[in-house]
Amino acid sequence: MFARKDLLGIRDLSQEEIQYILNTAREMKEKVDCVEKRSHQLDKISMATLFYENSTRTRMSFALAGEYLGASVLDLGVASSSVKKGESLIDTGVTLDQMGIHVMIIRHGMTGSAHLLARNVNACVINAGDGSNEHPTQALLDIFTIQEKKGRIKGLKVAIVGDIAHSRVARSNIFGLTKLGAEVVLAGPSTLLSKGMEVLGAKVTTDIKSAVKDADVVMGLRVQLERQKGGQFPDLREYSHLFGVDEKILRSARPDALIMHPGPVNRGIELSTDIIDGPQSVINEQVKNGVAVRMALLSVLIEGRKQNETAYQTWKSHRPSMEYRQDTRCTH
Ligand code: CP
């Protein structure tokens, strides 16, 4: 059983909790492939996506995951909502809570935004990316994909290459992969590396060749130009020349190494087009597995909540208790 109200990050999850979600995702995957196997497990459950930052994969796959399990799925449509009139994150969340939304899925540029929302609503909150902090469902689908392809996580070498400093995907993957026994090596230009990552249990290097050497998995990360303040590398061509993963770099990895990327990919910058579309790439499978993993997460959160009868009764009544709220105001 999954006993949490929310999924805010991988950092706090135990190895057993991660594995429980991954095992459930394996069962869910056949529902993605086969319409007849889809259920109404989340009948009468209402979900809302609150995306303050752009998304294709995460937002669409959460919406489909909910629909495949029979939930009602709404999108706040931040750009056309009262957020644009200045409504705070907490007030937005409490408003949706009063309407009877059971699950809120939030992506926001502020670190801790999902935690703030979770403290102030009765709904389950799922973090779909908060600033440079965590993107837990991306890490879960990455780990699921690696486990599916390699049969294990323990003992694997995973090289994560690119814009590490701004990457919530890297942070969540470090937490998850190291908990499950993988070795994680991070590589990128010194301006895009964070020494703090070593404290989290990963090795950090500016030498991409040593990072990729004998790796079982090579994961490229998107250069997040929108989060950079400028001057972190001369230009994209220079970046791609020094830190892009191409056929030549890949030769030093294990011959059966997986090529991964959370997407969206800047083709020819982080990864060369031939390896994105090559036989070792599992990038499209990551996308598909994202639906199964998000179905699993919705399922375990709702089932866990139903089994905690007291919490479930409070939840069903849709009345956020005032002591549950705090005064902090976050205006996006
Ligand atoms: N990987 C990922 O989060 O992609 P989106 O921004 O398209 O959701």
Tab-separated table of C-alpha atoms and ligand atoms in Angstrom:
chain	number	residue	atom	x	y	z
A	1	MET	CA	0.000	0.000	0.000
A	2	PHE	CA	1.117	3.577	-0.727
A	3	ALA	CA	0.307	5.604	2.360
A	4	ARG	CA	1.118	9.130	1.142
A	5	LYS	CA	-1.392	11.871	0.391
A	6	ASP	CA	0.873	13.400	-2.291
A	7	LEU	CA	3.807	12.611	-4.550
A	8	LEU	CA	6.113	15.603	-4.227
A	9	GLY	CA	9.527	14.128	-4.941
A	10	ILE	CA	11.649	11.004	-5.117
A	11	ARG	CA	13.944	12.217	-2.350
A	12	ASP	CA	11.555	11.147	0.419
A	13	LEU	CA	10.442	7.846	-1.106
A	14	SER	CA	11.768	4.541	0.143
A	15	GLN	CA	13.152	1.883	-2.171
A	16	GLU	CA	9.998	-0.152	-1.470
A	17	GLU	CA	7.660	2.714	-2.376
A	18	ILE	CA	9.482	3.295	-5.675
A	19	GLN	CA	9.340	-0.406	-6.501
A	20	TYR	CA	5.641	-0.572	-5.600
A	21	ILE	CA	4.827	2.163	-8.148
A	22	LEU	CA	7.039	0.482	-10.790
A	23	ASN	CA	5.397	-2.911	-10.223
A	24	THR	CA	1.956	-1.321	-10.578
A	25	ALA	CA	3.122	0.414	-13.778
A	26	ARG	CA	3.948	-2.981	-15.266
A	27	GLU	CA	0.304	-4.000	-14.774
A	28	MET	CA	-0.889	-0.675	-16.197
A	29	LYS	CA	1.183	-0.908	-19.360
A	30	GLU	CA	-1.122	-3.483	-20.903
A	31	LYS	CA	-4.029	-1.062	-20.421
A	32	VAL	CA	-2.157	1.514	-22.497
A	33	ASP	CA	-1.702	-1.038	-25.279
A	34	CYS	CA	-5.152	-2.611	-25.127
A	35	VAL	CA	-8.356	-0.534	-24.950
A	36	GLU	CA	-10.404	-3.551	-23.788
A	37	LYS	CA	-8.252	-3.932	-20.670
A	38	ARG	CA	-8.873	-0.391	-19.459
A	39	SER	CA	-10.917	-0.138	-16.264
A	40	HIS	CA	-13.094	2.317	-14.402
A	41	GLN	CA	-10.964	2.193	-11.284
A	42	LEU	CA	-11.027	5.984	-10.963
A	43	ASP	CA	-14.719	6.408	-11.762
A	44	LYS	CA	-16.073	9.508	-9.914
A	45	ILE	CA	-12.545	10.821	-9.348
A	46	SER	CA	-11.843	14.333	-10.674
A	47	MET	CA	-8.356	15.433	-11.655
A	48	ALA	CA	-7.050	18.847	-12.652
A	49	THR	CA	-3.777	19.729	-14.329
A	50	LEU	CA	-2.296	23.085	-13.301
A	51	PHE	CA	0.598	23.815	-15.636
A	52	TYR	CA	2.218	27.187	-14.997
A	53	GLU	CA	5.032	26.116	-17.342
A	54	ASN	CA	4.786	24.569	-20.794
A	55	SER	CA	4.538	20.829	-21.301
A	56	THR	CA	3.528	18.293	-23.910
A	57	ARG	CA	4.506	14.886	-22.502
A	58	THR	CA	3.741	15.285	-18.815
A	59	ARG	CA	0.454	17.156	-19.214
A	60	MET	CA	-0.924	14.953	-21.998
A	61	SER	CA	0.179	11.697	-20.387
A	62	PHE	CA	-1.397	12.610	-17.045
A	63	ALA	CA	-4.631	13.504	-18.843
A	64	LEU	CA	-4.601	10.200	-20.741
A	65	ALA	CA	-3.596	8.219	-17.642
A	66	GLY	CA	-6.657	9.608	-15.850
A	67	GLU	CA	-8.971	8.937	-18.792
A	68	TYR	CA	-7.695	5.373	-19.249
A	69	LEU	CA	-8.672	4.711	-15.603
A	70	GLY	CA	-12.082	6.344	-15.917
A	71	ALA	CA	-11.421	9.659	-14.101
A	72	SER	CA	-12.759	13.078	-15.151
A	73	VAL	CA	-9.826	15.187	-16.271
A	74	LEU	CA	-9.785	18.979	-16.463
A	75	ASP	CA	-7.019	21.376	-17.406
A	76	LEU	CA	-6.912	24.712	-15.593
A	77	GLY	CA	-5.547	26.429	-18.698
A	78	VAL	CA	-3.355	28.779	-16.679
A	79	ALA	CA	-2.987	31.314	-19.528
A	80	SER	CA	-6.750	31.905	-19.688
A	81	SER	CA	-7.493	31.442	-15.958
A	82	SER	CA	-7.800	33.891	-13.066
A	83	VAL	CA	-4.111	33.311	-12.398
A	84	LYS	CA	-3.703	36.028	-15.027
A	85	LYS	CA	-5.751	38.364	-12.805
A	86	GLY	CA	-3.247	37.790	-10.003
A	87	GLU	CA	-4.899	34.935	-8.088
A	88	SER	CA	-2.357	33.221	-5.855
A	89	LEU	CA	-1.386	29.580	-6.106
A	90	ILE	CA	-2.980	28.787	-2.744
A	91	ASP	CA	-6.241	30.557	-3.595
A	92	THR	CA	-6.347	28.770	-6.948
A	93	GLY	CA	-5.791	25.422	-5.237
A	94	VAL	CA	-8.368	26.039	-2.501
A	95	THR	CA	-10.903	27.113	-5.162
A	96	LEU	CA	-10.425	23.844	-7.054
A	97	ASP	CA	-10.560	21.921	-3.766
A	98	GLN	CA	-13.983	23.417	-3.016
A	99	MET	CA	-15.208	22.325	-6.439
A	100	GLY	CA	-14.385	18.729	-5.560
A	101	ILE	CA	-11.136	18.097	-7.437
A	102	HIS	CA	-9.514	15.002	-5.924
A	103	VAL	CA	-6.100	15.140	-7.600
A	104	MET	CA	-4.110	18.236	-8.603
A	105	ILE	CA	-1.105	17.866	-10.862
A	106	ILE	CA	1.093	20.929	-10.798
A	107	ARG	CA	4.043	22.187	-12.793
A	108	HIS	CA	5.450	25.504	-11.649
A	109	GLY	CA	8.687	27.442	-11.988
A	110	MET	CA	9.060	27.904	-8.237
A	111	THR	CA	10.928	25.309	-6.196
A	112	GLY	CA	8.607	24.037	-3.468
A	113	SER	CA	5.400	25.094	-5.260
A	114	ALA	CA	3.956	21.563	-5.178
A	115	HIS	CA	4.745	21.281	-1.455
A	116	LEU	CA	3.046	24.621	-0.799
A	117	LEU	CA	-0.059	23.552	-2.706
A	118	ALA	CA	-0.120	20.154	-0.968
A	119	ARG	CA	-0.102	21.772	2.478
A	120	ASN	CA	-3.141	23.842	1.612
A	121	VAL	CA	-5.545	21.484	-0.138
A	122	ASN	CA	-7.277	18.228	0.685
A	123	ALA	CA	-6.695	16.950	-2.846
A	124	CYS	CA	-3.768	14.668	-3.589
A	125	VAL	CA	-1.015	16.762	-5.176
A	126	ILE	CA	1.420	15.401	-7.740
A	127	ASN	CA	4.551	17.360	-8.567
A	128	ALA	CA	4.949	17.547	-12.351
A	129	GLY	CA	8.098	19.658	-12.022
A	130	ASP	CA	8.927	22.474	-9.575
A	131	GLY	CA	11.666	24.852	-10.656
A	132	SER	CA	15.056	23.132	-10.646
A	133	ASN	CA	14.048	20.892	-7.732
A	134	GLU	CA	12.298	17.663	-8.771
A	135	HIS	CA	10.343	16.015	-11.579
A	136	PRO	CA	9.475	12.752	-9.825
A	137	THR	CA	7.248	11.144	-12.450
A	138	GLN	CA	9.927	11.675	-15.120
A	139	ALA	CA	12.441	9.805	-12.953
A	140	LEU	CA	9.927	7.025	-12.264
A	141	LEU	CA	9.300	6.517	-15.977
A	142	ASP	CA	13.039	6.651	-16.712
A	143	ILE	CA	13.759	4.034	-14.038
A	144	PHE	CA	10.825	1.921	-15.250
A	145	THR	CA	12.216	2.022	-18.807
A	146	ILE	CA	15.729	1.070	-17.680
A	147	GLN	CA	14.408	-1.757	-15.515
A	148	GLU	CA	12.224	-3.022	-18.359
A	149	LYS	CA	15.157	-3.059	-20.805
A	150	LYS	CA	17.979	-4.177	-18.508
A	151	GLY	CA	16.037	-6.297	-16.016
A	152	ARG	CA	17.613	-4.480	-13.064
A	153	ILE	CA	18.896	-1.152	-11.782
A	154	LYS	CA	21.419	-2.340	-9.189
A	155	GLY	CA	24.994	-2.248	-10.450
A	156	LEU	CA	24.258	-0.273	-13.634
A	157	LYS	CA	26.281	2.794	-14.608
A	158	VAL	CA	24.058	5.678	-15.705
A	159	ALA	CA	25.731	8.715	-17.324
A	160	ILE	CA	23.608	11.866	-17.307
A	161	VAL	CA	25.017	14.482	-19.668
A	162	GLY	CA	24.170	18.146	-20.213
A	163	ASP	CA	22.588	21.019	-18.318
A	164	ILE	CA	22.774	19.445	-14.864
A	165	ALA	CA	22.535	22.637	-12.819
A	166	HIS	CA	19.012	23.477	-14.014
A	167	SER	CA	17.752	19.915	-14.220
A	168	ARG	CA	14.981	18.700	-11.938
A	169	VAL	CA	15.071	15.501	-14.001
A	170	ALA	CA	18.706	14.908	-13.015
A	171	ARG	CA	17.959	15.482	-9.322
A	172	SER	CA	14.977	13.118	-9.229
A	173	ASN	CA	16.915	10.491	-11.174
A	174	ILE	CA	19.887	10.737	-8.818
A	175	PHE	CA	17.595	10.114	-5.839
A	176	GLY	CA	15.783	7.215	-7.485
A	177	LEU	CA	18.652	5.482	-9.257
A	178	THR	CA	21.054	5.605	-6.304
A	179	LYS	CA	18.341	4.329	-3.917
A	180	LEU	CA	17.959	1.333	-6.226
A	181	GLY	CA	21.727	0.717	-6.369
A	182	ALA	CA	22.885	2.308	-9.645
A	183	GLU	CA	26.038	4.370	-10.065
A	184	VAL	CA	25.186	7.842	-11.426
A	185	VAL	CA	27.799	9.999	-13.172
A	186	LEU	CA	26.954	13.554	-14.194
A	187	ALA	CA	28.852	15.361	-16.968
A	188	GLY	CA	28.587	18.836	-18.426
A	189	PRO	CA	30.370	22.178	-18.715
A	190	SER	CA	31.574	23.439	-15.327
A	191	THR	CA	29.112	26.352	-15.581
A	192	LEU	CA	26.213	23.883	-15.831
A	193	LEU	CA	27.350	21.506	-13.090
A	194	SER	CA	26.484	21.805	-9.460
A	195	LYS	CA	28.952	20.503	-6.861
A	196	GLY	CA	25.946	20.003	-4.588
A	197	MET	CA	25.042	16.990	-6.710
A	198	GLU	CA	27.979	15.043	-5.220
A	199	VAL	CA	26.357	15.331	-1.814
A	200	LEU	CA	23.280	13.684	-3.329
A	201	GLY	CA	25.349	10.605	-4.206
A	202	ALA	CA	26.405	11.164	-7.831
A	203	LYS	CA	29.882	11.558	-9.322
A	204	VAL	CA	30.407	14.860	-11.134
A	205	THR	CA	32.844	15.488	-14.007
A	206	THR	CA	33.463	17.841	-16.923
A	207	ASP	CA	35.005	14.952	-18.874
A	208	ILE	CA	32.178	13.533	-20.957
A	209	LYS	CA	34.313	10.635	-22.252
A	210	SER	CA	35.072	9.313	-18.769
A	211	ALA	CA	31.413	9.722	-17.800
A	212	VAL	CA	30.176	7.705	-20.771
A	213	LYS	CA	32.932	5.034	-20.604
A	214	ASP	CA	31.352	1.611	-19.985
A	215	ALA	CA	27.981	3.207	-19.217
A	216	ASP	CA	24.869	1.026	-19.428
A	217	VAL	CA	22.677	4.082	-19.946
A	218	VAL	CA	23.494	7.474	-21.498
A	219	MET	CA	20.870	10.093	-20.728
A	220	GLY	CA	21.033	13.457	-22.483
A	221	LEU	CA	19.408	16.483	-20.869
A	222	ARG	CA	17.877	19.451	-22.623
A	223	VAL	CA	19.827	22.701	-22.545
A	224	GLN	CA	17.345	24.847	-20.625
A	225	LEU	CA	17.938	28.192	-22.269
A	226	GLU	CA	14.851	29.600	-20.530
A	227	ARG	CA	16.448	29.093	-17.081
A	228	GLN	CA	19.951	30.298	-17.956
A	229	LYS	CA	21.095	33.806	-17.243
A	230	GLY	CA	23.518	33.806	-20.196
A	231	GLY	CA	27.267	33.293	-20.455
A	232	GLN	CA	27.250	29.670	-19.354
A	233	PHE	CA	28.745	28.533	-22.658
A	234	PRO	CA	29.797	30.474	-25.785
A	235	ASP	CA	27.067	29.242	-28.156
A	236	LEU	CA	25.022	26.148	-28.951
A	237	ARG	CA	27.423	24.972	-31.670
A	238	GLU	CA	30.323	25.088	-29.199
A	239	TYR	CA	28.203	23.297	-26.584
A	240	SER	CA	27.245	20.580	-29.026
A	241	HIS	CA	30.874	20.135	-30.113
A	242	LEU	CA	32.123	19.688	-26.543
A	243	PHE	CA	29.175	18.089	-24.745
A	244	GLY	CA	26.822	16.705	-27.387
A	245	VAL	CA	26.540	12.905	-27.434
A	246	ASP	CA	27.190	11.480	-30.898
A	247	GLU	CA	28.200	8.156	-32.417
A	248	LYS	CA	31.869	8.730	-31.574
A	249	ILE	CA	31.240	9.428	-27.868
A	250	LEU	CA	28.767	6.560	-27.667
A	251	ARG	CA	31.440	4.078	-28.806
A	252	SER	CA	33.041	4.239	-25.346
A	253	ALA	CA	29.786	3.174	-23.645
A	254	ARG	CA	28.807	-0.480	-23.422
A	255	PRO	CA	27.707	-1.811	-26.828
A	256	ASP	CA	24.164	-2.379	-25.528
A	257	ALA	CA	23.910	1.001	-23.783
A	258	LEU	CA	20.498	2.659	-23.820
A	259	ILE	CA	20.149	6.201	-25.151
A	260	MET	CA	17.599	8.215	-23.195
A	261	HIS	CA	16.335	11.786	-23.070
A	262	PRO	CA	13.355	13.189	-21.122
A	263	GLY	CA	12.360	15.397	-24.082
A	264	PRO	CA	11.816	17.698	-25.706
A	265	VAL	CA	15.142	17.155	-27.505
A	266	ASN	CA	17.103	19.923	-29.194
A	267	ARG	CA	18.166	17.692	-32.089
A	268	GLY	CA	21.848	17.974	-32.927
A	269	ILE	CA	22.597	19.879	-29.693
A	270	GLU	CA	22.371	17.401	-26.796
A	271	LEU	CA	22.196	14.261	-28.953
A	272	SER	CA	22.985	13.783	-32.640
A	273	THR	CA	20.025	12.889	-34.835
A	274	ASP	CA	21.488	9.500	-35.804
A	275	ILE	CA	21.570	8.288	-32.207
A	276	ILE	CA	18.164	9.809	-31.328
A	277	ASP	CA	16.667	7.699	-34.118
A	278	GLY	CA	19.142	4.814	-33.793
A	279	PRO	CA	18.636	1.268	-32.482
A	280	GLN	CA	19.873	2.006	-28.957
A	281	SER	CA	17.432	4.873	-28.435
A	282	VAL	CA	14.487	4.249	-26.075
A	283	ILE	CA	13.248	7.839	-26.154
A	284	ASN	CA	9.883	6.951	-27.693
A	285	GLU	CA	9.447	4.103	-25.191
A	286	GLN	CA	10.062	6.565	-22.364
A	287	VAL	CA	7.089	8.575	-23.635
A	288	LYS	CA	4.838	5.520	-23.778
A	289	ASN	CA	5.967	4.305	-20.365
A	290	GLY	CA	5.135	7.752	-19.006
A	291	VAL	CA	1.438	6.993	-19.441
A	292	ALA	CA	1.722	3.629	-17.630
A	293	VAL	CA	3.756	5.085	-14.751
A	294	ARG	CA	1.315	7.968	-14.297
A	295	MET	CA	-1.615	5.544	-14.337
A	296	ALA	CA	0.167	3.556	-11.638
A	297	LEU	CA	0.788	6.615	-9.537
A	298	LEU	CA	-2.829	7.775	-9.753
A	299	SER	CA	-3.963	4.280	-8.864
A	300	VAL	CA	-1.730	3.834	-5.797
A	301	LEU	CA	-2.467	7.329	-4.458
A	302	ILE	CA	-6.234	6.895	-4.722
A	303	GLU	CA	-6.225	3.334	-3.380
A	304	GLY	CA	-3.960	4.381	-0.493
A	305	ARG	CA	-6.296	7.213	0.345
A	306	LYS	CA	-9.371	5.003	0.248
A	307	GLN	CA	-7.744	2.604	2.686
A	308	ASN	CA	-7.107	5.389	5.154
A	309	GLU	CA	-10.779	5.739	6.017
A	310	THR	CA	-10.526	8.876	8.178
A	311	ALA	CA	-8.549	10.754	5.563
A	312	TYR	CA	-10.882	9.499	2.873
A	313	GLN	CA	-14.016	10.756	4.634
A	314	THR	CA	-12.441	14.210	5.102
A	315	TRP	CA	-11.329	14.169	1.523
A	316	LYS	CA	-14.746	13.197	0.195
A	317	SER	CA	-16.348	16.088	2.047
A	318	HIS	CA	-14.155	18.538	0.074
A	319	ARG	CA	-13.827	20.953	2.964
A	320	PRO	CA	-10.263	22.086	3.477
A	321	SER	CA	-9.855	22.692	7.205
A	322	MET	CA	-8.480	26.134	7.943
A	323	GLU	CA	-5.777	24.849	10.300
A	324	TYR	CA	-4.524	22.797	7.402
A	325	ARG	CA	-3.775	25.977	5.509
A	326	GLN	CA	-1.001	28.425	6.017
A	327	ASP	CA	-0.827	32.107	5.303
A	328	THR	CA	2.031	32.053	2.843
A	329	ARG	CA	0.970	33.547	-0.443
A	330	CYS	CA	2.585	32.498	-3.670
A	331	THR	CA	1.605	34.579	-6.656
A	332	HIS	CA	3.225	32.425	-9.357
B	1	CP	N1	9.969	15.501	-20.079
B	1	CP	C1	9.043	16.444	-19.920
B	1	CP	O1	8.754	16.874	-18.808
B	1	CP	O2	8.479	16.872	-21.077
B	1	CP	P1	7.332	17.971	-21.191
B	1	CP	O3	7.947	19.298	-20.807
B	1	CP	O4	6.902	17.942	-22.635
B	1	CP	O5	6.244	17.602	-20.239
